[in-house]
Amino acid sequence: MIAQIVQHLLRHDRVAATRAKQAAARSEAAAHSTAIARILDQGRNLPDPAAAHTRRTA
């Protein structure tokens, strides 16, 4: 009986640890995705070098 309780608690701990790892991985992936989106947005706000060159030579 005690062995079954201990096994149940150990299994519960393993499941909780796995879920925590999965949540951490999801959080890290979301942060990575947000960082990439921010970098891409910054790139969109940069002036077009070809257009700048055309303005200077025209």
mmCIF file of C-alpha atoms in Angstrom:
data_model
loop_
_atom_site.group_PDB
_atom_site.id
_atom_site.type_symbol
_atom_site.label_atom_id
_atom_site.label_comp_id
_atom_site.label_asym_id
_atom_site.label_seq_id
_atom_site.Cartn_x
_atom_site.Cartn_y
_atom_site.Cartn_z
ATOM 1 C CA MET A 1 0.000 0.000 0.000
ATOM 2 C CA ILE A 2 2.723 2.453 0.967
ATOM 3 C CA ALA A 3 4.720 1.446 -2.118
ATOM 4 C CA GLN A 4 1.718 2.250 -4.320
ATOM 5 C CA ILE A 5 1.355 5.670 -2.717
ATOM 6 C CA VAL A 6 5.052 6.385 -3.218
ATOM 7 C CA GLN A 7 4.860 5.228 -6.847
ATOM 8 C CA HIS A 8 1.838 7.440 -7.417
ATOM 9 C CA LEU A 9 3.613 10.468 -5.929
ATOM 10 C CA LEU A 10 6.747 9.825 -7.978
ATOM 11 C CA ARG A 11 4.676 9.496 -11.148
ATOM 12 C CA HIS A 12 2.856 12.711 -10.267
ATOM 13 C CA ASP A 13 6.207 14.493 -9.793
ATOM 14 C CA ARG A 14 7.485 13.225 -13.156
ATOM 15 C CA VAL A 15 4.345 14.443 -14.898
ATOM 16 C CA ALA A 16 4.612 17.826 -13.192
ATOM 17 C CA ALA A 17 8.287 18.105 -14.164
ATOM 18 C CA THR A 18 7.498 17.221 -17.777
ATOM 19 C CA ARG A 19 4.723 19.797 -17.915
ATOM 20 C CA ALA A 20 7.008 22.434 -16.413
ATOM 21 C CA LYS A 21 9.668 21.678 -19.037
ATOM 22 C CA GLN A 22 7.076 21.914 -21.805
ATOM 23 C CA ALA A 23 5.795 25.235 -20.463
ATOM 24 C CA ALA A 24 9.341 26.592 -20.283
ATOM 25 C CA ALA A 25 10.004 25.483 -23.861
ATOM 26 C CA ARG A 26 6.790 27.159 -25.044
ATOM 27 C CA SER A 27 7.710 30.349 -23.210
ATOM 28 C CA GLU A 28 11.206 30.346 -24.693
ATOM 29 C CA ALA A 29 9.819 29.751 -28.189
ATOM 30 C CA ALA A 30 7.357 32.614 -27.754
ATOM 31 C CA ALA A 31 10.129 34.949 -26.596
ATOM 32 C CA HIS A 32 12.280 33.899 -29.550
ATOM 33 C CA SER A 33 9.404 34.480 -31.956
ATOM 34 C CA THR A 34 8.721 37.901 -30.451
ATOM 35 C CA ALA A 35 12.385 38.861 -30.764
ATOM 36 C CA ILE A 36 12.452 37.817 -34.416
ATOM 37 C CA ALA A 37 9.260 39.757 -35.121
ATOM 38 C CA ARG A 38 10.752 42.844 -33.449
ATOM 39 C CA ILE A 39 13.923 42.578 -35.554
ATOM 40 C CA LEU A 40 11.891 42.188 -38.740
ATOM 41 C CA ASP A 41 9.705 45.166 -37.818
ATOM 42 C CA GLN A 42 12.796 47.285 -37.249
ATOM 43 C CA GLY A 43 14.047 46.289 -40.691
ATOM 44 C CA ARG A 44 10.788 47.422 -42.291
ATOM 45 C CA ASN A 45 11.191 50.870 -40.767
ATOM 46 C CA LEU A 46 14.621 51.422 -42.292
ATOM 47 C CA PRO A 47 14.801 53.630 -45.379
ATOM 48 C CA ASP A 48 15.288 51.906 -48.709
ATOM 49 C CA PRO A 49 18.960 52.378 -49.699
ATOM 50 C CA ALA A 50 18.123 52.291 -53.417
ATOM 51 C CA ALA A 51 15.521 55.025 -53.004
ATOM 52 C CA ALA A 52 17.964 57.115 -50.973
ATOM 53 C CA HIS A 53 20.595 56.742 -53.693
ATOM 54 C CA THR A 54 18.077 57.806 -56.361
ATOM 55 C CA ARG A 55 17.155 60.920 -54.376
ATOM 56 C CA ARG A 56 20.801 61.940 -54.039
ATOM 57 C CA THR A 57 21.648 61.470 -57.713
ATOM 58 C CA ALA A 58 18.481 62.995 -59.144
#
